[in-house]
Amino acid sequence: MTTTTSAAEAVAASLRRMDEVKAGADGLNCILWSDREHALAEARAIDESRAQGPLAGVPFVAKDNIATLHLPTTCGSRILEGYVSPYQATVIRRLREAGAVLVAKTNCDEFAMGSSNEHSAYGPVRNPICPTRVPGGSSGGSAAAVAAGIVRIALGSETGGSVRQPAAFCGVVGVKPTYGRVSRYGLVAFASSLDQVGVFGATVDDAALAMEVIAGRDPLDSTSADVPVPRYRAAADRPLEGLVIGRPKEYFPPSLDPRIAALCDRALDALRAQGATVRDVSLPHTDLAIPVYYIVAPAEASSNLARFDGVRYGLRVTGDGLRGMYEATRSRGFGPEVTRRILLGTYVLSAGYYDAYYKKAQEVRTLIAQDFRTVFGNGVHALFTPTTPTPAFEFGAKADPYEMYLNDIFTATANLAGVPGISVPVGRVDGLPIGGQILAGHFEEMTMFQIAYALERALGAEAHR
Amino acid sequence: MAVTREDVVHIAALARLALPEERVPELVAQLNGILAHMDVLRKVDTTGVTGTAGIGDASTPLRPDTGPQIPLARPREAFAPQMRDGFFLVPRLATHETADEEETA
């Protein structure tokens, strides 16, 4: 990314764009919190200091579950309404130290639980490509902000597809890094064995640059890995000769919309034309990912969200004694989807059901991870799949909770196995964006970006029509 | 293993959630609907398979327990619902309410 304008001009343009597209509650509703004067002052300071960071003067937005010092961090929930964190997330600090300017916090499904952004306490986000449809979730606000041209870089978070799925629905690039690749210090915990901070980019290059800045070991996050961070942008120049890309049959079931399958096969043809070899492969436990995910994630969430009880931060609702205060606060503060998942998680962890559900899910999770190890251990460098089984759907179209959960069917596997993934636009169906997903082995983001750059280059404008 | 009304009331109590009575039947139906899809896992042979609790080969490293590593940018009073003398204040426990009355008597 090269900027020819000053930081102040770039930030002012981003703020103007928010107004033009009606990014607030009266329009797309993708922006929850913004302090314009603070952002402009920070940009002017960058101009005055002539800072030379890799993102000097680049405006960005962050999902509302990532801790920031100057804007609220509510996780899209009433229980944290008005809460301003006393510290900032490592990913925010690293972007700011690289010269980027935080211009806003974005709307999301409450506590990142959702695939449509219909579960925010602050109302749903509208898809900029088709405002009668959802932007995907849970990081729908960040995806919409990039798609609407407010910023070129946005932060989101991934637990089961919450960056890749909205990226696909909004026609932008979305990255879920390897588990441990990016610090989670300051990311409000949902399901700790799955959560990762992810990035959105207007292009593959934008996302690669942001990843270069935020990746790497952080002493404040014990789960961050001490693995060197390559220059991901160097992947742009690498040819595909010698690469083997797997086409897993379980991600192309007979029920898949043939138009989506055709766009993915067109993408694979483009990669083949650039020298890659495409091989049919199988990950036989793929169809078990959603049952496993929707046991493991709610179980961990029921524990992580126990801290929201009216004692230390956020909402407090008076009840009958201490327990009454806990119950009144949590019942008033959490929305229906979060309540449902806390109950589900508490149930599968409770005596008598733990072995049948939680322990069994952990064992099947091992088999899912083993599928990836097997395929990557047999000469396959990456996998290519559709990101989602459908394009963006209408508001209210998925009333049944499990039907909504099935939206994550192609993305949740990567979170369960901890491998990296990226969604790249590959075309449109009925005018709606479709994403193609590239999955790679642990810490093989370089290979993932290499293929993503090549695909973006090969498809050109076709990726957006 | 169908979820009953009593189960929902019980787990809601465990989770410190006060559910309005009218929401319980809907939640019973939803949880049963979701869990029905989980039953497929029972048919999977996992004999000898060790469960995955987290990603990574190594256990989570420990750090010295030396207190906060980063100073807070604003005092706890700025975000805590109620504080006094550096402590978070909560309503008195029901088991201590009589003690309170004795103190004031």
XYZ file of C-alpha atoms in Angstrom:
570
model
C 0.000 0.000 0.000
C 1.399 3.383 -0.922
C -0.125 6.625 0.250
C 0.480 9.874 -1.547
C -1.652 11.977 0.742
C -0.918 13.169 4.241
C -2.134 11.201 7.248
C -4.580 13.975 8.076
C -5.987 13.916 4.541
C -6.295 10.130 4.566
C -8.088 10.096 7.905
C -10.350 12.979 6.903
C -11.245 11.130 3.701
C -12.111 8.018 5.713
C -14.341 10.044 8.038
C -16.020 11.722 5.051
C -16.659 8.338 3.515
C -18.391 7.233 6.722
C -20.839 10.082 6.198
C -21.279 9.466 2.472
C -22.239 5.838 2.945
C -24.217 6.478 6.153
C -22.087 4.155 8.217
C -24.000 4.838 11.429
C -27.241 3.526 12.860
C -29.314 5.381 10.240
C -27.620 3.490 7.415
C -25.237 0.556 7.152
C -24.829 0.528 10.957
C -21.308 -0.830 10.563
C -19.711 1.840 12.769
C -20.523 1.890 16.484
C -18.003 4.301 17.978
C -15.811 7.006 16.481
C -13.900 9.966 17.922
C -13.215 12.119 14.909
C -11.214 14.807 16.665
C -8.968 12.256 18.325
C -8.346 10.435 15.041
C -7.567 13.673 13.215
C -5.248 14.835 15.998
C -3.394 11.530 15.868
C -3.080 11.864 12.099
C -1.757 15.419 12.360
C 0.822 14.244 14.909
C 1.985 11.598 12.441
C 2.343 14.243 9.728
C 4.266 16.562 12.033
C 6.626 13.825 13.197
C 7.146 12.639 9.607
C 6.752 9.084 10.889
C 7.935 6.439 8.439
C 6.093 3.374 9.746
C 4.844 0.856 7.184
C 1.282 2.052 7.758
C 1.978 5.727 8.437
C -1.277 7.616 8.124
C -3.376 4.626 7.080
C -6.839 4.698 8.697
C -8.211 1.448 10.090
C -11.198 0.199 12.083
C -11.418 -2.548 14.704
C -14.165 -4.883 15.799
C -15.815 -3.860 19.032
C -14.436 -6.865 20.947
C -10.842 -5.610 20.692
C -9.702 -3.373 23.552
C -8.920 0.239 22.700
C -8.030 3.172 24.933
C -10.019 6.016 23.410
C -13.189 4.326 22.216
C -15.648 2.006 24.008
C -15.255 -1.777 23.845
C -18.730 -3.251 24.206
C -18.577 -6.483 22.173
C -21.904 -5.417 20.686
C -23.516 -6.121 24.062
C -25.588 -4.169 26.538
C -23.651 -5.753 29.374
C -20.584 -3.687 28.402
C -22.408 -0.560 27.320
C -20.190 2.460 27.930
C -17.177 0.379 28.961
C -13.840 1.914 27.950
C -10.879 -0.396 28.432
C -7.980 0.742 30.655
C -5.508 -0.912 28.258
C -5.201 -1.508 24.527
C -4.895 -4.786 22.668
C -1.457 -5.701 21.331
C -2.805 -5.732 17.755
C -4.077 -2.172 18.187
C -0.757 -1.049 19.686
C 1.238 -2.654 16.873
C -0.875 -1.069 14.133
C -0.676 2.328 15.827
C 3.095 2.003 16.294
C 3.304 1.272 12.558
C 1.581 4.612 11.974
C -1.999 3.449 11.381
C -4.807 5.534 12.832
C -7.847 3.955 14.465
C -10.860 5.836 13.122
C -13.720 3.737 14.525
C -14.917 0.590 16.282
C -17.223 -1.640 14.285
C -20.487 -3.389 14.985
C -20.518 -7.156 15.482
C -22.664 -10.017 16.702
C -22.803 -9.889 20.491
C -19.583 -11.355 21.902
C -18.794 -12.539 18.356
C -21.581 -15.108 18.454
C -23.322 -15.118 15.107
C -22.973 -15.510 11.375
C -25.169 -12.649 10.192
C -24.595 -9.661 12.476
C -28.281 -9.827 13.411
C -27.313 -10.508 17.037
C -25.818 -7.133 17.961
C -27.446 -5.196 20.785
C -26.965 -2.136 18.567
C -28.920 -3.459 15.613
C -27.924 -5.354 12.484
C -25.291 -4.273 9.989
C -26.392 -3.944 6.378
C -24.367 -5.414 3.544
C -22.989 -2.511 1.432
C -23.341 -4.605 -1.739
C -27.037 -5.287 -1.094
C -28.445 -3.526 1.992
C -31.441 -5.860 2.311
C -29.022 -8.675 3.083
C -26.753 -9.503 5.975
C -23.014 -8.750 5.814
C -22.159 -12.041 7.518
C -20.762 -12.302 10.977
C -19.653 -11.974 13.479
C -17.192 -9.360 12.218
C -19.790 -7.953 9.821
C -19.145 -4.319 10.685
C -15.452 -4.565 9.828
C -16.183 -6.354 6.544
C -18.827 -3.776 5.629
C -16.456 -0.879 6.453
C -13.894 -2.238 3.981
C -16.526 -3.035 1.349
C -18.004 0.465 1.670
C -14.596 2.066 1.099
C -14.273 3.593 4.582
C -10.938 1.871 5.194
C -8.661 -0.566 3.383
C -7.673 -2.432 6.551
C -9.888 -3.645 9.396
C -9.458 -5.936 12.368
C -11.919 -8.676 13.204
C -11.868 -11.858 15.218
C -12.337 -15.490 14.234
C -13.731 -18.330 16.304
C -15.531 -20.346 13.618
C -15.289 -18.220 10.479
C -16.156 -14.746 11.697
C -13.676 -13.014 9.389
C -13.680 -15.264 6.313
C -17.474 -15.610 6.116
C -18.293 -11.850 6.221
C -15.349 -11.198 3.888
C -16.976 -13.580 1.399
C -20.426 -12.003 1.827
C -19.082 -8.461 1.352
C -16.608 -9.153 -1.463
C -13.401 -8.328 0.407
C -10.350 -10.277 1.600
C -10.433 -11.860 5.068
C -7.625 -13.668 6.890
C -7.759 -16.081 9.816
C -4.186 -16.648 10.971
C -2.747 -19.827 12.490
C -3.717 -20.268 16.132
C -0.886 -18.536 18.021
C 0.270 -16.434 15.065
C -1.250 -13.183 16.374
C -1.486 -11.984 19.965
C -4.905 -12.113 21.583
C -3.963 -9.772 24.414
C -6.916 -7.397 24.564
C -9.265 -9.575 22.509
C -12.323 -10.265 24.657
C -12.408 -14.043 25.041
C -15.216 -16.085 23.481
C -13.784 -19.611 23.046
C -10.119 -19.596 23.974
C -9.032 -22.738 22.127
C -10.443 -21.303 18.891
C -10.243 -17.482 19.012
C -7.827 -15.553 16.781
C -7.605 -11.930 15.700
C -8.016 -11.681 11.931
C -7.690 -8.977 9.303
C -9.759 -7.693 6.415
C -8.213 -6.025 3.394
C -9.570 -4.352 0.314
C -6.933 -6.431 -1.489
C -4.679 -9.358 -0.657
C -1.793 -6.902 -0.378
C -3.617 -4.803 2.228
C -4.307 -7.896 4.317
C -0.735 -9.190 3.953
C 0.696 -5.863 5.074
C -1.563 -5.721 8.127
C -0.634 -9.304 8.987
C 3.082 -8.474 8.797
C 2.528 -5.754 11.376
C 0.334 -7.599 13.880
C 1.847 -11.118 13.762
C 4.505 -12.430 16.122
C 5.193 -13.449 19.689
C 3.761 -11.282 22.443
C 4.892 -11.842 26.033
C 1.466 -10.663 27.150
C -0.237 -13.657 25.464
C 1.086 -17.049 26.558
C -0.609 -18.714 23.594
C 1.183 -16.578 21.021
C 3.893 -18.562 19.263
C 7.562 -17.715 19.071
C 7.766 -18.310 15.340
C 9.496 -15.824 12.992
C 7.162 -13.635 10.911
C 7.987 -13.703 7.185
C 7.459 -10.747 4.885
C 4.075 -11.882 3.651
C 4.081 -9.312 0.856
C 7.040 -11.095 -0.692
C 4.619 -13.908 -1.506
C 3.246 -11.729 -4.305
C 6.271 -12.459 -6.474
C 6.427 -16.201 -5.962
C 5.369 -18.380 -8.903
C 3.005 -21.278 -8.310
C 5.086 -23.934 -10.086
C 5.569 -26.912 -7.806
C 2.619 -26.124 -5.562
C -0.044 -28.792 -5.070
C -3.510 -27.475 -4.221
C -6.068 -29.904 -2.868
C -9.755 -29.792 -3.821
C -11.492 -31.533 -0.903
C -14.608 -33.316 -2.095
C -16.436 -32.742 1.222
C -16.435 -28.973 0.525
C -18.098 -29.522 -2.858
C -21.143 -31.625 -1.877
C -23.896 -32.337 -4.429
C -26.129 -29.890 -2.539
C -23.733 -26.976 -3.172
C -25.141 -24.295 -5.487
C -23.616 -25.272 -8.866
C -22.927 -21.615 -9.617
C -20.714 -21.384 -6.518
C -18.981 -24.629 -7.414
C -18.405 -23.305 -10.946
C -16.812 -20.085 -9.661
C -14.506 -22.105 -7.405
C -13.543 -24.398 -10.254
C -12.867 -21.361 -12.438
C -10.528 -20.129 -9.687
C -8.805 -23.514 -9.576
C -8.398 -23.418 -13.353
C -6.748 -20.008 -13.009
C -4.333 -21.372 -10.423
C -3.617 -24.399 -12.600
C -2.891 -22.076 -15.519
C -0.253 -20.378 -13.375
C 1.592 -23.597 -12.716
C -0.099 -25.124 -9.686
C -1.173 -28.746 -9.646
C -4.728 -29.411 -8.471
C -5.440 -32.714 -6.767
C -8.715 -34.188 -5.478
C -8.410 -34.920 -1.763
C -10.636 -35.945 1.116
C -11.051 -34.688 4.673
C -13.517 -37.330 5.807
C -14.566 -35.803 9.136
C -15.582 -32.416 7.700
C -19.321 -32.951 8.222
C -18.723 -33.370 11.961
C -17.208 -29.916 12.346
C -20.442 -28.071 13.116
C -21.617 -30.470 15.855
C -18.121 -30.377 17.382
C -17.811 -26.613 17.077
C -21.213 -25.938 18.621
C -20.286 -28.015 21.648
C -16.727 -26.778 22.161
C -17.354 -23.077 21.509
C -20.427 -22.666 23.768
C -18.722 -24.727 26.497
C -15.746 -22.395 26.502
C -17.999 -19.348 26.173
C -20.061 -20.339 29.190
C -16.856 -20.245 31.216
C -15.324 -17.120 29.650
C -18.503 -15.064 29.958
C -18.884 -15.894 33.660
C -16.778 -12.797 34.349
C -19.604 -10.498 33.242
C -21.513 -10.382 36.488
C -21.873 -6.721 37.433
C -18.932 -6.728 39.850
C -15.901 -5.358 38.034
C -17.045 -3.631 34.847
C -19.964 -2.854 32.669
C -23.616 -3.063 33.550
C -24.869 -3.683 37.085
C -28.548 -4.351 37.747
C -29.649 -4.479 41.354
C -31.292 -7.723 42.441
C -32.047 -9.629 45.598
C -28.649 -9.843 47.294
C -25.411 -10.799 45.558
C -26.832 -13.708 43.594
C -29.818 -11.648 42.584
C -27.448 -8.970 41.296
C -25.550 -11.536 39.231
C -28.724 -12.938 37.716
C -30.393 -9.600 37.064
C -27.251 -8.161 35.474
C -26.591 -11.118 33.214
C -30.211 -11.599 32.198
C -30.626 -7.938 31.318
C -27.173 -7.601 29.753
C -26.964 -10.636 27.469
C -29.067 -10.974 24.319
C -30.948 -14.106 23.188
C -28.148 -15.780 21.185
C -25.533 -15.311 23.924
C -28.016 -16.587 26.514
C -28.740 -19.630 24.345
C -25.057 -20.439 23.930
C -24.282 -19.985 27.634
C -27.100 -22.409 28.437
C -25.918 -24.876 25.791
C -22.347 -24.655 27.046
C -23.376 -25.060 30.660
C -25.476 -28.076 29.713
C -22.729 -29.929 27.821
C -20.289 -29.317 30.659
C -22.675 -30.334 33.434
C -22.441 -33.582 35.367
C -23.958 -36.480 33.452
C -23.539 -34.902 30.019
C -19.834 -33.984 29.960
C -18.606 -37.307 28.563
C -21.424 -37.669 26.052
C -20.996 -34.205 24.600
C -17.881 -32.255 25.554
C -15.402 -35.124 25.876
C -16.730 -36.753 22.715
C -16.490 -33.450 20.827
C -12.867 -33.051 21.893
C -12.079 -36.527 20.570
C -13.762 -35.891 17.227
C -11.931 -32.570 17.060
C -8.718 -34.610 17.124
C -9.951 -36.556 14.078
C -10.748 -33.320 12.228
C -7.273 -31.959 12.956
C -5.810 -35.301 11.886
C -7.553 -34.946 8.498
C -5.566 -31.767 7.868
C -2.288 -33.293 9.070
C -2.815 -36.264 6.771
C -3.552 -34.228 3.665
C -0.755 -31.712 4.300
C 1.613 -34.576 5.098
C 0.973 -36.171 1.717
C 2.381 -33.544 -0.588
C -0.542 -31.095 -0.615
C 0.559 -27.518 0.147
C -2.863 -25.893 0.440
C -6.579 -26.522 0.012
C -9.077 -24.557 -2.037
C -12.777 -24.521 -1.135
C -15.814 -22.254 -1.230
C -15.814 -20.005 1.868
C -19.576 -20.322 2.368
C -22.302 -22.598 1.020
C -24.448 -19.617 -0.065
C -24.108 -15.927 -0.835
C -25.323 -13.314 1.671
C -28.908 -14.033 2.710
C -31.864 -11.789 3.556
C -32.406 -10.549 7.096
C -34.448 -13.038 9.110
C -33.905 -15.846 6.613
C -32.246 -18.145 9.168
C -34.685 -18.211 12.062
C -33.684 -21.682 13.232
C -30.448 -21.459 15.278
C -28.917 -24.612 13.808
C -29.648 -23.504 10.271
C -27.691 -20.340 11.053
C -24.839 -22.400 12.512
C -24.551 -24.334 9.227
C -23.253 -21.158 7.620
C -19.900 -21.948 9.222
C -19.734 -25.408 7.673
C -16.710 -24.632 5.458
C -14.902 -22.356 7.886
C -15.165 -23.921 11.363
C -12.792 -26.779 10.472
C -9.825 -24.395 10.261
C -10.519 -23.054 13.745
C -10.862 -26.550 15.179
C -7.555 -27.585 13.577
C -5.835 -24.232 14.194
C -4.725 -23.805 10.577
C -4.702 -20.484 8.679
C -7.232 -19.527 6.032
C -8.027 -16.653 3.707
C -11.163 -15.769 1.772
C -10.666 -14.069 -1.574
C -13.446 -12.826 -3.902
C -13.906 -15.200 -6.860
C -16.995 -13.789 -8.567
C -20.680 -13.123 -8.026
C -23.954 -15.040 -8.069
C -27.067 -12.937 -8.673
C -24.893 -9.882 -8.093
C -23.794 -11.129 -4.671
C -20.120 -11.742 -3.820
C -18.752 -15.270 -3.499
C -15.537 -16.077 -1.657
C -13.004 -18.779 -2.339
C -11.104 -20.089 0.645
C -7.427 -21.099 0.757
C -6.346 -23.173 3.770
C -2.736 -24.044 4.572
C -0.736 -25.859 7.239
C 0.197 -24.360 10.595
C 2.271 -21.175 10.147
C 2.168 -21.594 6.368
C 0.550 -18.202 5.806
C 3.227 -17.489 3.208
C 1.893 -20.286 0.973
C -1.659 -19.105 1.607
C -0.796 -15.545 0.546
C 1.201 -16.810 -2.438
C -1.900 -18.515 -3.821
C -4.179 -15.626 -2.856
C -2.009 -13.082 -4.681
C -1.922 -15.303 -7.761
C -5.667 -15.814 -7.725
C -6.421 -12.133 -7.292
C -4.062 -11.291 -10.143
C -5.523 -13.953 -12.421
C -9.184 -13.115 -11.847
C -8.780 -9.343 -11.923
C -12.108 -7.567 -12.308
C -13.868 -10.926 -12.839
C -13.609 -11.499 -9.086
C -16.115 -8.705 -8.527
C -18.718 -9.413 -11.191
C -31.119 -37.381 26.279
C -33.920 -34.900 25.811
C -33.562 -31.577 27.602
C -36.433 -30.963 30.004
C -37.908 -27.841 31.503
C -36.206 -28.750 34.778
C -32.849 -29.080 33.001
C -33.126 -25.573 31.562
C -34.098 -24.079 34.898
C -31.205 -25.930 36.550
C -28.526 -24.900 34.047
C -29.830 -21.338 34.046
C -29.271 -21.278 37.795
C -25.763 -22.702 37.335
C -25.063 -20.006 34.738
C -26.493 -17.263 36.964
C -29.212 -16.397 34.474
C -32.732 -15.507 35.579
C -35.007 -16.699 32.796
C -38.520 -15.339 32.527
C -40.958 -18.258 32.777
C -42.377 -17.564 29.321
C -38.951 -18.064 27.678
C -38.343 -21.521 29.134
C -40.479 -23.591 26.696
C -38.867 -21.907 23.693
C -35.375 -22.573 25.076
C -36.256 -26.207 25.822
C -37.314 -26.638 22.190
C -34.269 -24.815 20.814
C -31.756 -26.723 22.922
C -33.361 -30.020 21.990
C -33.299 -28.999 18.335
C -29.605 -28.114 18.503
C -28.559 -31.146 20.542
C -30.370 -33.496 18.172
C -27.771 -32.552 15.565
C -24.979 -33.396 18.017
C -26.106 -37.012 18.343
C -24.219 -37.860 15.154
C -21.018 -37.679 17.194
C -22.015 -40.722 19.231
C -21.733 -42.895 16.162
C -18.096 -41.922 15.591
C -15.579 -44.475 16.798
C -13.074 -42.590 18.935
C -11.540 -45.595 20.642
C -7.980 -44.712 21.563
C -8.346 -41.106 20.410
C -7.096 -38.457 22.814
C -9.280 -35.376 22.934
C -8.021 -32.018 21.715
C -8.450 -29.357 24.361
C -6.260 -26.815 22.615
C -3.971 -26.215 19.669
C -0.204 -26.647 19.845
C 2.104 -29.402 20.892
C 3.541 -27.717 23.953
C 1.648 -26.872 27.098
C 0.907 -23.232 27.762
C 4.069 -21.635 29.163
C 3.857 -19.958 32.553
C 5.186 -16.523 33.371
C 6.271 -15.193 36.756
C 3.289 -14.134 38.804
C 4.523 -10.613 39.328
C 1.381 -8.551 39.110
C 0.152 -6.332 36.297
C 2.624 -5.992 33.458
C 1.054 -2.928 31.972
C -0.171 -0.009 34.043
C -3.837 0.783 33.544
C -4.526 3.912 31.555
C -7.392 4.861 33.850
C -8.228 3.975 37.442
C -10.540 1.080 38.223
C -13.053 3.572 39.584
C -13.505 4.747 35.987
C -15.096 1.474 34.891
C -16.141 -0.412 38.026
C -19.821 -0.253 38.959
C -18.952 0.468 42.616
C -15.668 0.733 44.512
C -14.434 1.763 47.967
C -10.887 1.920 49.320
C -9.574 0.082 46.273
C -12.051 -2.783 46.551
C -14.941 -3.714 44.268
C -18.166 -3.422 46.247
C -20.930 -6.013 45.883
C -24.239 -6.536 47.664
C -23.951 -8.322 50.974
C -24.226 -12.115 50.839
C -27.570 -13.425 52.058
C -25.744 -15.550 54.651
C -24.246 -12.397 56.159
C -27.394 -10.321 56.311
C -28.217 -11.346 59.889
C -24.662 -10.521 60.950
C -25.193 -7.064 59.538
C -28.348 -6.650 61.590
C -26.538 -7.827 64.738
C -23.755 -5.308 64.117
C -26.204 -2.462 63.831
C -28.367 -3.624 66.757
